[in-house]
mmCIF file of C-alpha atoms and ligand atoms in Angstrom:
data_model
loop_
_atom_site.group_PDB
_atom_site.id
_atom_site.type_symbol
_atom_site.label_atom_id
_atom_site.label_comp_id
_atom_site.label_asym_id
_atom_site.label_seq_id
_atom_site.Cartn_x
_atom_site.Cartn_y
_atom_site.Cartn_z
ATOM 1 C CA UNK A 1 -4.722 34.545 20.706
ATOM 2 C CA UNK A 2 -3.214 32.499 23.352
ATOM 3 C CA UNK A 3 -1.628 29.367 22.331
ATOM 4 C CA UNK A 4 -3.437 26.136 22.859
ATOM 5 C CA UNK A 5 -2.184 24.033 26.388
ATOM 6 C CA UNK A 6 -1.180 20.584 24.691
ATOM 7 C CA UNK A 7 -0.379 17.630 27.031
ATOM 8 C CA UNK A 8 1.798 14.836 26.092
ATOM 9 C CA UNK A 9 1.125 11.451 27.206
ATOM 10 C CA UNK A 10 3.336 8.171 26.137
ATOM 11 C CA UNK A 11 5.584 10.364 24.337
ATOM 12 C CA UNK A 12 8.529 8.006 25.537
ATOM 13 C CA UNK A 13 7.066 4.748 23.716
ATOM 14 C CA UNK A 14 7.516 3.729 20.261
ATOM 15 C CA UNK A 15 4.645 5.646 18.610
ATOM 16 C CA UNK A 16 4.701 8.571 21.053
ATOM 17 C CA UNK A 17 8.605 9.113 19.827
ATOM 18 C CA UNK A 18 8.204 9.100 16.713
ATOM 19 C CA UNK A 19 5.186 11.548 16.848
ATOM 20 C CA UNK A 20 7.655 13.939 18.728
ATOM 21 C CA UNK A 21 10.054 13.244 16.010
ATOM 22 C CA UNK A 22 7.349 13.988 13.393
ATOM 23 C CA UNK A 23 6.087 17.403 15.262
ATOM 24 C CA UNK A 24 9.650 18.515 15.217
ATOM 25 C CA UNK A 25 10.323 17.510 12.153
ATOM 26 C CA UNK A 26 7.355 19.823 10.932
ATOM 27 C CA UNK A 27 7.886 22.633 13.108
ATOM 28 C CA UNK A 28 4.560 22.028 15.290
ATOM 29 C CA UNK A 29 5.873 22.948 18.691
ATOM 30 C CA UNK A 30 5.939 26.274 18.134
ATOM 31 C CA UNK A 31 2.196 26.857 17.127
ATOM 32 C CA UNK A 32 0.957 25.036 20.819
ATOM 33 C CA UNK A 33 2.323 25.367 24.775
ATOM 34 C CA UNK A 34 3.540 21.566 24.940
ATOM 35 C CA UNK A 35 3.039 19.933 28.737
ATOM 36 C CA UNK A 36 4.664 16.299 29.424
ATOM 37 C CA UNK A 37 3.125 13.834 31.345
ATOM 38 C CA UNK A 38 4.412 10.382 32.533
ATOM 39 C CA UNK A 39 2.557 7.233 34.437
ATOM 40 C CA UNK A 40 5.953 6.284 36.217
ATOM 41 C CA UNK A 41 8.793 9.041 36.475
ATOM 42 C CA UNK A 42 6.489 12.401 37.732
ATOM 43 C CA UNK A 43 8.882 15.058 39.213
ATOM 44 C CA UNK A 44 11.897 14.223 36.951
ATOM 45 C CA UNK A 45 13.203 16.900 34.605
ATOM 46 C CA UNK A 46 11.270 17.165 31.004
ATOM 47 C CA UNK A 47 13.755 16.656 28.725
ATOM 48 C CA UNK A 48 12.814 18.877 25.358
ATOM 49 C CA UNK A 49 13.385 22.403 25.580
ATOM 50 C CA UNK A 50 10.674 23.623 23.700
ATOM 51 C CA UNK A 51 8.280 22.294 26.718
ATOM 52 C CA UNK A 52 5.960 24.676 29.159
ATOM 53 C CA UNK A 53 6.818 22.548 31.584
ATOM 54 C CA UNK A 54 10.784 21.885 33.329
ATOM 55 C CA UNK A 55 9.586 19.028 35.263
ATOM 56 C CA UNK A 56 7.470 16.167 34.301
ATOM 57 C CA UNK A 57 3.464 15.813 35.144
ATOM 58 C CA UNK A 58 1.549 13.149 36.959
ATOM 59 C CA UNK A 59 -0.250 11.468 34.025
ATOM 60 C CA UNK A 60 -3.059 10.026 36.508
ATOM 61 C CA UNK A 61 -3.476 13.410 38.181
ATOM 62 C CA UNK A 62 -7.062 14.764 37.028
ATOM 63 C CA UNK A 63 -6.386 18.256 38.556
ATOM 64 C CA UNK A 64 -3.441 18.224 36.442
ATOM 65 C CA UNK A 65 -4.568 16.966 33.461
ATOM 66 C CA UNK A 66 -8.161 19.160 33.353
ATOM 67 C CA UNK A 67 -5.475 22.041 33.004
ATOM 68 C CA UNK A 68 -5.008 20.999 29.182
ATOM 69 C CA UNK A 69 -7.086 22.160 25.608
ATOM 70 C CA UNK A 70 -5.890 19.153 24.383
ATOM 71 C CA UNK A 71 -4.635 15.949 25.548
ATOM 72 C CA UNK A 72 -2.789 13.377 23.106
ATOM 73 C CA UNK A 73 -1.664 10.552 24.532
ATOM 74 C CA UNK A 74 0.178 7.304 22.707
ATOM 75 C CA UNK A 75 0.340 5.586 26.682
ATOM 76 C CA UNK A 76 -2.110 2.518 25.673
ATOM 77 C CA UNK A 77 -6.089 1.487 25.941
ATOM 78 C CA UNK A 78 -5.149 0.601 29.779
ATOM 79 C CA UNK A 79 -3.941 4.541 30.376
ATOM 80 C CA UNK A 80 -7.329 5.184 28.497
ATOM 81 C CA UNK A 81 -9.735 3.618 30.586
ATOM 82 C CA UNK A 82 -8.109 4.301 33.738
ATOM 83 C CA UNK A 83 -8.338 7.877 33.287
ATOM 84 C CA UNK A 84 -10.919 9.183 30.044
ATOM 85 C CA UNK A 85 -14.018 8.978 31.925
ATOM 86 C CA UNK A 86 -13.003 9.874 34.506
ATOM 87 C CA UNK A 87 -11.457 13.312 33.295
ATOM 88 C CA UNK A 88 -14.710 13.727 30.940
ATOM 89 C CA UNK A 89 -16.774 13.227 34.252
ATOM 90 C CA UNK A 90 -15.357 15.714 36.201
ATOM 91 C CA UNK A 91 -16.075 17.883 33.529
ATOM 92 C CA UNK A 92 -12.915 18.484 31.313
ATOM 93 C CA UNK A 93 -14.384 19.178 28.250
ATOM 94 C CA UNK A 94 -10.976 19.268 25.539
ATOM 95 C CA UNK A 95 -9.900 17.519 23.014
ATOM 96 C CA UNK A 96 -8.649 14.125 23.894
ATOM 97 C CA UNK A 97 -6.556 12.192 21.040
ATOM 98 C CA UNK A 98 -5.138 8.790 21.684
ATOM 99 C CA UNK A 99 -3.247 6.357 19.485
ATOM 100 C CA UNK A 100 -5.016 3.737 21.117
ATOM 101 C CA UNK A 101 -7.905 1.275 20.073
ATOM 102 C CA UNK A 102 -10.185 1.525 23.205
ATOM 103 C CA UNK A 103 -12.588 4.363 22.521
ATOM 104 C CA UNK A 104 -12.240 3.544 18.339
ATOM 105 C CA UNK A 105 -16.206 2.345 17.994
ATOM 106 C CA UNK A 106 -17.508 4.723 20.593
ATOM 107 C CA UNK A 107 -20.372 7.026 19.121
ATOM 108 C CA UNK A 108 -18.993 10.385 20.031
ATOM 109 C CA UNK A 109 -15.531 9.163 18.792
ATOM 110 C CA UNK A 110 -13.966 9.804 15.604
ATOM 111 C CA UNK A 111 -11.621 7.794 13.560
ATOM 112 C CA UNK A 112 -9.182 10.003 11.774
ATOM 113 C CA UNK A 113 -7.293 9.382 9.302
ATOM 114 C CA UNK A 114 -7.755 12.821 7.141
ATOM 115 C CA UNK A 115 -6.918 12.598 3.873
ATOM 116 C CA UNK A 116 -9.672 10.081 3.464
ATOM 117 C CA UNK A 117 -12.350 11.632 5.767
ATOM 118 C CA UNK A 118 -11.206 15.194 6.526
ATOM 119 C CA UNK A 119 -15.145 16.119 5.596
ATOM 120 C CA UNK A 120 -16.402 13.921 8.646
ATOM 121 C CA UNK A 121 -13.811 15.656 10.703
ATOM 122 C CA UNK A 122 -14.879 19.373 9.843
ATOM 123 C CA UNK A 123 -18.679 18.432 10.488
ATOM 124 C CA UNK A 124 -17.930 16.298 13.751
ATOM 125 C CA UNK A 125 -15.562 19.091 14.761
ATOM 126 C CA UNK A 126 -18.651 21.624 14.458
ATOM 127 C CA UNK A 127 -21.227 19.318 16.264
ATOM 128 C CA UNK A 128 -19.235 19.837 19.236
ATOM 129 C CA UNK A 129 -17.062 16.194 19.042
ATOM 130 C CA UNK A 130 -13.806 15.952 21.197
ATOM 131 C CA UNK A 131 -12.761 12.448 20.996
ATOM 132 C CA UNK A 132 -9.970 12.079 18.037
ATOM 133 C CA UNK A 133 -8.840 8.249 17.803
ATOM 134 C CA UNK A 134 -6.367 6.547 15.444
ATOM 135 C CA UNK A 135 -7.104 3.963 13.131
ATOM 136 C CA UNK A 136 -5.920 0.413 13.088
ATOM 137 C CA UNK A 137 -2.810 0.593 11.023
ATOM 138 C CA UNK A 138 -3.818 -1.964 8.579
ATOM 139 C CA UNK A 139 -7.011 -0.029 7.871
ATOM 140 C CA UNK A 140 -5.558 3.121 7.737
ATOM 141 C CA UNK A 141 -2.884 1.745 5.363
ATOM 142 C CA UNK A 142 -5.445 0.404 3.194
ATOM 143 C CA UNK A 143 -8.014 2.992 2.815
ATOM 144 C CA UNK A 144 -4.629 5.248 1.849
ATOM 145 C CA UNK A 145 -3.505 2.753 -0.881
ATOM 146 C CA UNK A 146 -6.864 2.427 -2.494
ATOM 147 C CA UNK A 147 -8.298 6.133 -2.124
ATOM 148 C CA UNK A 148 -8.700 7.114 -5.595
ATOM 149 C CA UNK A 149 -10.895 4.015 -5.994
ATOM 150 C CA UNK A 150 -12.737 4.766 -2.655
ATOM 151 C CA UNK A 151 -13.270 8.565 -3.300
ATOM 152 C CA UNK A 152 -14.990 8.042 -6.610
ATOM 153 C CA UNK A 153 -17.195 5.307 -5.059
ATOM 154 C CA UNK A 154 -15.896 2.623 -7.266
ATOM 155 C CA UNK A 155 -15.100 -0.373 -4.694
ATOM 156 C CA UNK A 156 -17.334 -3.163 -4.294
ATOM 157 C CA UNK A 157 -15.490 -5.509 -1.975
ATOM 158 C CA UNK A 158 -11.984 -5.424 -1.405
ATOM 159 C CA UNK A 159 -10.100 -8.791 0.221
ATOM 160 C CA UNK A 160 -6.725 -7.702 1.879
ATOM 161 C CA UNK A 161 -4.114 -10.288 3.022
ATOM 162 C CA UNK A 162 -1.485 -8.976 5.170
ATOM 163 C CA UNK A 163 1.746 -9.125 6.011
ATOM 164 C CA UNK A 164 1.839 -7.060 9.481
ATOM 165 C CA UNK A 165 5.561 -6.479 10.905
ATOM 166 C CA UNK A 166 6.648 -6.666 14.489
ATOM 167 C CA UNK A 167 6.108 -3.318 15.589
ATOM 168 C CA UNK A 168 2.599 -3.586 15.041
ATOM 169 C CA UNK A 169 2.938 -5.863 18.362
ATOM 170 C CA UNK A 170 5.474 -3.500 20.142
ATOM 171 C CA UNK A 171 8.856 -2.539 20.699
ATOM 172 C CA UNK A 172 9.755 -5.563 22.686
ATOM 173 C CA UNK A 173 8.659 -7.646 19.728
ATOM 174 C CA UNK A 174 10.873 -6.128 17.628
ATOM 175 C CA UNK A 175 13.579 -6.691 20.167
ATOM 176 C CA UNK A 176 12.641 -10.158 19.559
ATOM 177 C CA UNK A 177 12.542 -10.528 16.268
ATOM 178 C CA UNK A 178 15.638 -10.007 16.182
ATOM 179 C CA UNK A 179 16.784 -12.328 18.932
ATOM 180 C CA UNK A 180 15.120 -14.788 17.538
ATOM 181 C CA UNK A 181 17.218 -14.001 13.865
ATOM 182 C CA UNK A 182 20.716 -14.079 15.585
ATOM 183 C CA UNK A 183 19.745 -17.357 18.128
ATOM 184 C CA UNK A 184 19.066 -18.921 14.490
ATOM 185 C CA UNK A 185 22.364 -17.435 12.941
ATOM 186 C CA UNK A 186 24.518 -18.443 15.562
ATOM 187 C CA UNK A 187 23.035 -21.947 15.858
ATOM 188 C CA UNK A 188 24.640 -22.673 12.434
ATOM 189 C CA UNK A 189 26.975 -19.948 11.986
ATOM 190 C CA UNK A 190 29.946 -22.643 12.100
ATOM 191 C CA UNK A 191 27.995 -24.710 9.133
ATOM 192 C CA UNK A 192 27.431 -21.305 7.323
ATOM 193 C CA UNK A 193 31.293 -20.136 7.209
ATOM 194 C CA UNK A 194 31.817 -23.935 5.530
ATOM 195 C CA UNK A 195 30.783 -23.470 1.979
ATOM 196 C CA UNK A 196 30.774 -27.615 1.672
ATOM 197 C CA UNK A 197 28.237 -27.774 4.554
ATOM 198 C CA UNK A 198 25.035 -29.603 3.225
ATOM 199 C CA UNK A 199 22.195 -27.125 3.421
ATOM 200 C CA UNK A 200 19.785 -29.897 4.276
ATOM 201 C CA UNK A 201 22.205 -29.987 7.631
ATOM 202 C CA UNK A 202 22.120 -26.284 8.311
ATOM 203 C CA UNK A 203 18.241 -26.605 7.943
ATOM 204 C CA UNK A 204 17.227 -29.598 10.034
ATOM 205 C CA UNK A 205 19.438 -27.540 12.597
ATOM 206 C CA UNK A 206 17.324 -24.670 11.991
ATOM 207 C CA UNK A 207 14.655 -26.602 13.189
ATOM 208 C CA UNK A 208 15.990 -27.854 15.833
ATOM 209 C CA UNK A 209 16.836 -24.339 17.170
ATOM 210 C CA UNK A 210 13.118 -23.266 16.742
ATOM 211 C CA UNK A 211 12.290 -25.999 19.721
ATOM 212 C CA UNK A 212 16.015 -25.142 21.488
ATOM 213 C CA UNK A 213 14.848 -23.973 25.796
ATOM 214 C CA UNK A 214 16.646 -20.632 25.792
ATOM 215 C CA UNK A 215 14.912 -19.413 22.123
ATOM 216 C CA UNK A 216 13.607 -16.258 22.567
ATOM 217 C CA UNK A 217 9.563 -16.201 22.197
ATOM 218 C CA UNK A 218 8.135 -14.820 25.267
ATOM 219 C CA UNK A 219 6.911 -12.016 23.288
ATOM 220 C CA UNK A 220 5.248 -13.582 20.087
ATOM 221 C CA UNK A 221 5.325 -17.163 22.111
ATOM 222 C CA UNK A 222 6.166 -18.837 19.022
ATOM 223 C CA UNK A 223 8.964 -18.346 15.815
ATOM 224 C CA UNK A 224 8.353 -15.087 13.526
ATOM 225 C CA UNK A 225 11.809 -15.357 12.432
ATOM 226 C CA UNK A 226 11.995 -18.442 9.470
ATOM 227 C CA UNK A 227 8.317 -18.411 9.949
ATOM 228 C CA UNK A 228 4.847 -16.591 10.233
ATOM 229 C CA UNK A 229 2.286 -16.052 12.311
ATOM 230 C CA UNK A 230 -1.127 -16.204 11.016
ATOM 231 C CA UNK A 231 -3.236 -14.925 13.922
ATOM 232 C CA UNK A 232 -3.096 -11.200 15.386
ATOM 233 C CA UNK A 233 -4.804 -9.706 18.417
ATOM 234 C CA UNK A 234 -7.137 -11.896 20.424
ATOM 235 C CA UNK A 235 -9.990 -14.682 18.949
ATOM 236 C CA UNK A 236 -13.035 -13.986 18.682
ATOM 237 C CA UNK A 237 -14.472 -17.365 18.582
ATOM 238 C CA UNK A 238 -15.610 -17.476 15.416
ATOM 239 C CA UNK A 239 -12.676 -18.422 13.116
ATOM 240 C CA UNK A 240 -12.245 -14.319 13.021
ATOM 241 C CA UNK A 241 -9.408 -12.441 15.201
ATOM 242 C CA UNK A 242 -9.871 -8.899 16.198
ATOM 243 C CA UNK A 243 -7.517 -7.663 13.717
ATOM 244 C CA UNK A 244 -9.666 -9.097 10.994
ATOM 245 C CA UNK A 245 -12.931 -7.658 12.647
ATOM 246 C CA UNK A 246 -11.285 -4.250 12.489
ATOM 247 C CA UNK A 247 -11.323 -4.364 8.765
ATOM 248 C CA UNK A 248 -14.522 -3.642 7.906
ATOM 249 C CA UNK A 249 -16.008 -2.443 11.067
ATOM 250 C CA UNK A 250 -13.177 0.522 11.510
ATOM 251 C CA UNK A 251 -13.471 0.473 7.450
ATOM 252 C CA UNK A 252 -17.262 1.741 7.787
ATOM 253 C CA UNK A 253 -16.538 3.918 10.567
ATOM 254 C CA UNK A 254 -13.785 5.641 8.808
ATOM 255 C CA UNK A 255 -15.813 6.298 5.861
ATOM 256 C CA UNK A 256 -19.153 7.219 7.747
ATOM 257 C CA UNK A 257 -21.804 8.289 4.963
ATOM 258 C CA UNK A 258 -19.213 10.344 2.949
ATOM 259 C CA UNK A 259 -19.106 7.339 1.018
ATOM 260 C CA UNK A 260 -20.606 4.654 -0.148
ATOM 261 C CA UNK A 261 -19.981 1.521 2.081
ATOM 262 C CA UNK A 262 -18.024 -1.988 0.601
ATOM 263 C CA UNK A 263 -17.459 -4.790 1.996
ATOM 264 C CA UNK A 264 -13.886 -5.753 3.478
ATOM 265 C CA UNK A 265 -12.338 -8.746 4.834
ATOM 266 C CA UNK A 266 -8.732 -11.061 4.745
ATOM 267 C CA UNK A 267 -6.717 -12.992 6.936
ATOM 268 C CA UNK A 268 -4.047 -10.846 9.064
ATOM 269 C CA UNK A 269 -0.359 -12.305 9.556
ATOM 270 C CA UNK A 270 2.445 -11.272 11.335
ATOM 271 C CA UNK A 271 5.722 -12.102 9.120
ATOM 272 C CA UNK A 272 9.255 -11.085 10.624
ATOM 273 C CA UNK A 273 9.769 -7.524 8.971
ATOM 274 C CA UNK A 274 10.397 -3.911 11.230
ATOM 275 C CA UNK A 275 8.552 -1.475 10.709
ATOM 276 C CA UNK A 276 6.653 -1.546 7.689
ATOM 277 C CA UNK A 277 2.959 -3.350 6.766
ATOM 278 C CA UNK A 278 2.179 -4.867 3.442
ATOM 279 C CA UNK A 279 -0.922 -6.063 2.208
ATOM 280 C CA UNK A 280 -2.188 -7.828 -0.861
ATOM 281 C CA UNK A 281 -5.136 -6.640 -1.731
ATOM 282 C CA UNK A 282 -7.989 -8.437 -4.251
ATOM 283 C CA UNK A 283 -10.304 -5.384 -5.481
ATOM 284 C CA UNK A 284 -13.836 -6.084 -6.795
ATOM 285 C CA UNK A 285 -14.688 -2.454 -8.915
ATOM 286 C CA UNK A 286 -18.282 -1.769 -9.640
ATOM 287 C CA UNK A 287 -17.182 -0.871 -13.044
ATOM 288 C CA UNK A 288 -15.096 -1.971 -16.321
ATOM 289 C CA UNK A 289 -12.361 -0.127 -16.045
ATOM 290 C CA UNK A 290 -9.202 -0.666 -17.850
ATOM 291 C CA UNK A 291 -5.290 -1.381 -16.383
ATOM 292 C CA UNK A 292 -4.533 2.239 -16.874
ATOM 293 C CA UNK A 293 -7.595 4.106 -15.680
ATOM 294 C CA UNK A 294 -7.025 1.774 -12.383
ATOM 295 C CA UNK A 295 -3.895 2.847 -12.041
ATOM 296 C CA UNK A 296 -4.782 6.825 -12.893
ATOM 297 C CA UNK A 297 -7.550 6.775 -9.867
ATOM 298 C CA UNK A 298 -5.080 4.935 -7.722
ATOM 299 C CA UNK A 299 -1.857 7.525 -8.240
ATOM 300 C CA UNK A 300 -4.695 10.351 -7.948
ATOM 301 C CA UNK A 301 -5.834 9.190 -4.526
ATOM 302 C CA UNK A 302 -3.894 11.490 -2.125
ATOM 303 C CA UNK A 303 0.186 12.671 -1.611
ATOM 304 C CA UNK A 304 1.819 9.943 -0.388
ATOM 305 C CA UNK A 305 0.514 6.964 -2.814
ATOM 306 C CA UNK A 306 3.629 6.365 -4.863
ATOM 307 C CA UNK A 307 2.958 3.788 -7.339
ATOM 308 C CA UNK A 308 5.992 1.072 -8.329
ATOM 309 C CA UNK A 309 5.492 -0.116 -12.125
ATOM 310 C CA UNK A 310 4.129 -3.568 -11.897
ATOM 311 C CA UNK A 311 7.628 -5.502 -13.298
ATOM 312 C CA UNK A 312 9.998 -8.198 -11.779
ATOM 313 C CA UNK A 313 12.681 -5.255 -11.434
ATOM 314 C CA UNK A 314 10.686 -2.817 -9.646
ATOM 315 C CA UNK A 315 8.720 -4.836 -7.408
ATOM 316 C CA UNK A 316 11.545 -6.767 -6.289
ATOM 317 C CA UNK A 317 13.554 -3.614 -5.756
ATOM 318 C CA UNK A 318 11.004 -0.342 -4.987
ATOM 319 C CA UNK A 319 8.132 -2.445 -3.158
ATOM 320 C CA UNK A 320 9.173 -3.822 -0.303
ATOM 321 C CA UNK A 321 9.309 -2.834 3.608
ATOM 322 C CA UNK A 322 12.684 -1.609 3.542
ATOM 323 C CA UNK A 323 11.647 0.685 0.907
ATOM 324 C CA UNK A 324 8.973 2.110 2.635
ATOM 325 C CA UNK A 325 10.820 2.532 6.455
ATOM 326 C CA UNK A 326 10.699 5.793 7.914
ATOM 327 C CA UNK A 327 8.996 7.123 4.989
ATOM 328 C CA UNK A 328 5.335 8.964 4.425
ATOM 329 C CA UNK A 329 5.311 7.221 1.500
ATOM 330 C CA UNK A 330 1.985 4.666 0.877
ATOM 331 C CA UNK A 331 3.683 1.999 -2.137
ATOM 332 C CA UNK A 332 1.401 0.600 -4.186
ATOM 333 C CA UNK A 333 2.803 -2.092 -6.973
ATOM 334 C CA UNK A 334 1.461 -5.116 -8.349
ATOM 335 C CA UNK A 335 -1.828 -3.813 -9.611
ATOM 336 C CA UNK A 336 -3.101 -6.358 -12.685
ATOM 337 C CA UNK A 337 -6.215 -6.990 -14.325
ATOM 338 C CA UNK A 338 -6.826 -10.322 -12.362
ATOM 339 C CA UNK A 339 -8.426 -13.242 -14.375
ATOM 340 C CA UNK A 340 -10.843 -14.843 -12.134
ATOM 341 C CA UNK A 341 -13.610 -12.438 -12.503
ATOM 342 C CA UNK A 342 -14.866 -8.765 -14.159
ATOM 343 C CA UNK A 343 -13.806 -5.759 -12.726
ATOM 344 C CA UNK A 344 -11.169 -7.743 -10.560
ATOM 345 C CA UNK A 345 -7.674 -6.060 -9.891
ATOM 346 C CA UNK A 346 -4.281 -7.401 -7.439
ATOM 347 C CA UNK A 347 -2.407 -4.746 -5.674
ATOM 348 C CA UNK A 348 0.134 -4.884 -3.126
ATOM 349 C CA UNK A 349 0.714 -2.018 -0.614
ATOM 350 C CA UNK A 350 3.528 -1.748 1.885
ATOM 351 C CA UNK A 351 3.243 1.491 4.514
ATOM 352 C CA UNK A 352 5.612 2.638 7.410
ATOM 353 C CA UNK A 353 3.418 0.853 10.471
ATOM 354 C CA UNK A 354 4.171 3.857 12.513
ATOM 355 C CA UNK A 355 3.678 7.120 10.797
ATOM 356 C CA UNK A 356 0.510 6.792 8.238
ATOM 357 C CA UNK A 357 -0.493 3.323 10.460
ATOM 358 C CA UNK A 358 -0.127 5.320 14.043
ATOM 359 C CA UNK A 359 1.850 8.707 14.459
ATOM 360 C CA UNK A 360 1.085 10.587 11.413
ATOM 361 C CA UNK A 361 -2.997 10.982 11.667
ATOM 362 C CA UNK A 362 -2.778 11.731 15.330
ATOM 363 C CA UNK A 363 -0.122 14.864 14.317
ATOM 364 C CA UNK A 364 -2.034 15.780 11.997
ATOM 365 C CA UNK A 365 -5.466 15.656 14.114
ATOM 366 C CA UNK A 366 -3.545 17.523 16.467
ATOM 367 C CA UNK A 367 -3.038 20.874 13.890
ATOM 368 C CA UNK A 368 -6.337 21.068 12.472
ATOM 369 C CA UNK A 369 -8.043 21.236 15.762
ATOM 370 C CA UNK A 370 -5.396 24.111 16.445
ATOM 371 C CA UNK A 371 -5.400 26.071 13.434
HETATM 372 N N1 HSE B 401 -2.851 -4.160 15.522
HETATM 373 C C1 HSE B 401 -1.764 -3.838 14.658
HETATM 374 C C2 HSE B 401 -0.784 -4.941 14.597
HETATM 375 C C3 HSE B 401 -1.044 -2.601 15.076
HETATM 376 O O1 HSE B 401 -0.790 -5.786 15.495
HETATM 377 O O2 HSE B 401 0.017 -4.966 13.680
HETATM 378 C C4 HSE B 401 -1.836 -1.455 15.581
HETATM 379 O O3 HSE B 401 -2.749 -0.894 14.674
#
């Protein structure tokens, strides 16, 4: 059987990359015939040698792209809408995968995230569906950490307060994050080196470098580093951002009638971390269940759930975002009987952003449709 035409789109960005890195990682080039695409640089040489292609394709060419079985593409909702209906009009009728947020709550579009709802996949995949979309990374993150609950139907509201890290806004955030963390080093580097310097001094200058002309925030257009930011994607007018919204509206979608629903909802922050997204999550069961058993379903869920023993030593050490970086691995630490309520447990998750939150489902998406 001929191998399935595959072509690449926003491979060069921050998610696309480390999908690449992922599928190479894992060996996945050689099952497909891999085609590059770019929105800016068509002509130039494609720079992987395991490519069909020497020279890079024009991403907004239709005739071009209706060549393709499959088309995965990390380029951005913009890149989307530009080009999906139009390629679906003309009558391309593959597989289209995107990392991107634009087609999420369309009808004939699929969530996937497939440890959680490979079933929904399978029967989609039979009725003829083509549209593969990733999840929002806080979701995805979320339904990971808490599957063993979810699978056995056992939720009956969860609350989930984030802590979302730069990259969830982009690479140039991250860029600035960082600026922003040396312009307040160097602002009282002088006053750091001088272990008699009052710390009330180095603070108040602190502050004043937060309002200094030349600190860097065109970006997040305020501080993340020494502070947070408690809003995330646009407003939707009614004390809710879009972030929030996705919870339990991409929540529902993900879960489709395989189980049975619950209600979600939090408060989404940005805090000044890489990579990684943690979450504390309030869990309302439907049932008495005891510490253990919790924890049981919980480490049963799926793979990559790792739990971290819920003590000062190894949530200070095993449970953070540095911890997590780079890694597959969903943490999950913290978890307590609570005391307000019955059936009430804490947990706090922390997940790489961009492999389960982004890169990972869409690889993965990409191998079942081709085996
Ligand atoms: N919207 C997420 C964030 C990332 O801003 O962190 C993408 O899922």
């Amino acid at each position: 059987m001929s191998k399935f035409k595959v072509g690449f789109v926003g491979w060069r960005g921050m998610v696309g990359s480390v999908l690449i890195s992922r599928m190479v990682q894992e060996n996945d080039f050689k099952n497909i015939s891999s085609f590059f695409y770019t929105t800016s640089q068509v002509g130039e040489k494609c720079p992987f040698s395991f490519s069909d292609c020497d020279k890079l394709l024009d991403g907004y060419n239709l005739d071009e792209l209706k060549k393709m079985d499959i088309i995965l593409t990390c380029q951005g909702s913009d890149y989307t809408k530009k080009v999906y209906l139009d390629l679906r009009d003309s009558g391309w009728n593959g597989h289209w995968i995107d990392a991107a947020s634009h087609l999420r709550m369309e009808n004939d579009a699929i969530i996937i995230l497939d440890p959680v709802n490979r079933d929904l996949i399978d029967s989609s995949f039979k009725q003829g569906i083509k549209t593969w979309v990733g999840g929002n990374c806080t979701v995805s993150l979320m339904l990971l950490a808490i599957h063993g609950l979810v699978k056995e139907n056992l939720v009956e509201w969860v609350s989930s307060m984030t802590y979302q890290a730069a990259s969830g806004a982009g690479a140039n955030n991250m860029r600035e994050l960082l600026g922003q963390m040396g312009y307040l080093y160097n602002s009282v580097s002088d006053l750091l080196h001088d272990k008699n310097s009052p710390i009330l001094d180095i603070d108040e200058k602190v502050s004043e470098s937060f309002e200094g002309k030349d600190f860097p925030k065109s970006y997040f257009g305020e501080a993340l580093a020494g502070s947070v930011i408690p809003w995330i994607d646009s407003d939707l007018g009614n004390g809710q951002s879009k972030e929030e919204w996705k919870g339990p509206n991409e929540t529902l979608k993900i879960l489709n009638t395989n189980y049975e629903p619950f209600k979600v909802d939090g408060l989404c922050v940005r805090i000044g971390t890489m990579r990684c997204h943690s979450q504390a999550i309030t869990i309302k069961l439907k049932k008495d269940l005891s510490e253990e058993n919790v924890l049981q379903k919980i480490s049963n869920g799926n793979d990559w759930v790792k739990l971290v023993p819920n003590d000062r030593e190894n949530s200070i050490h095993n449970l953070s975002p540095t911890k997590a970086s780079g890694k597959l691995d969903i943490l999950v630490g913290r978890v307590r009987k609570l005391n307000l309520d019955n059936n009430m447990f804490s947990l706090f998750t922390v997940g790489d952003q961009l492999l389960w939150g982004a890169a990972e489902p869409l690889r993965r998406i990409l191998s079942i449709i081709t085996k």
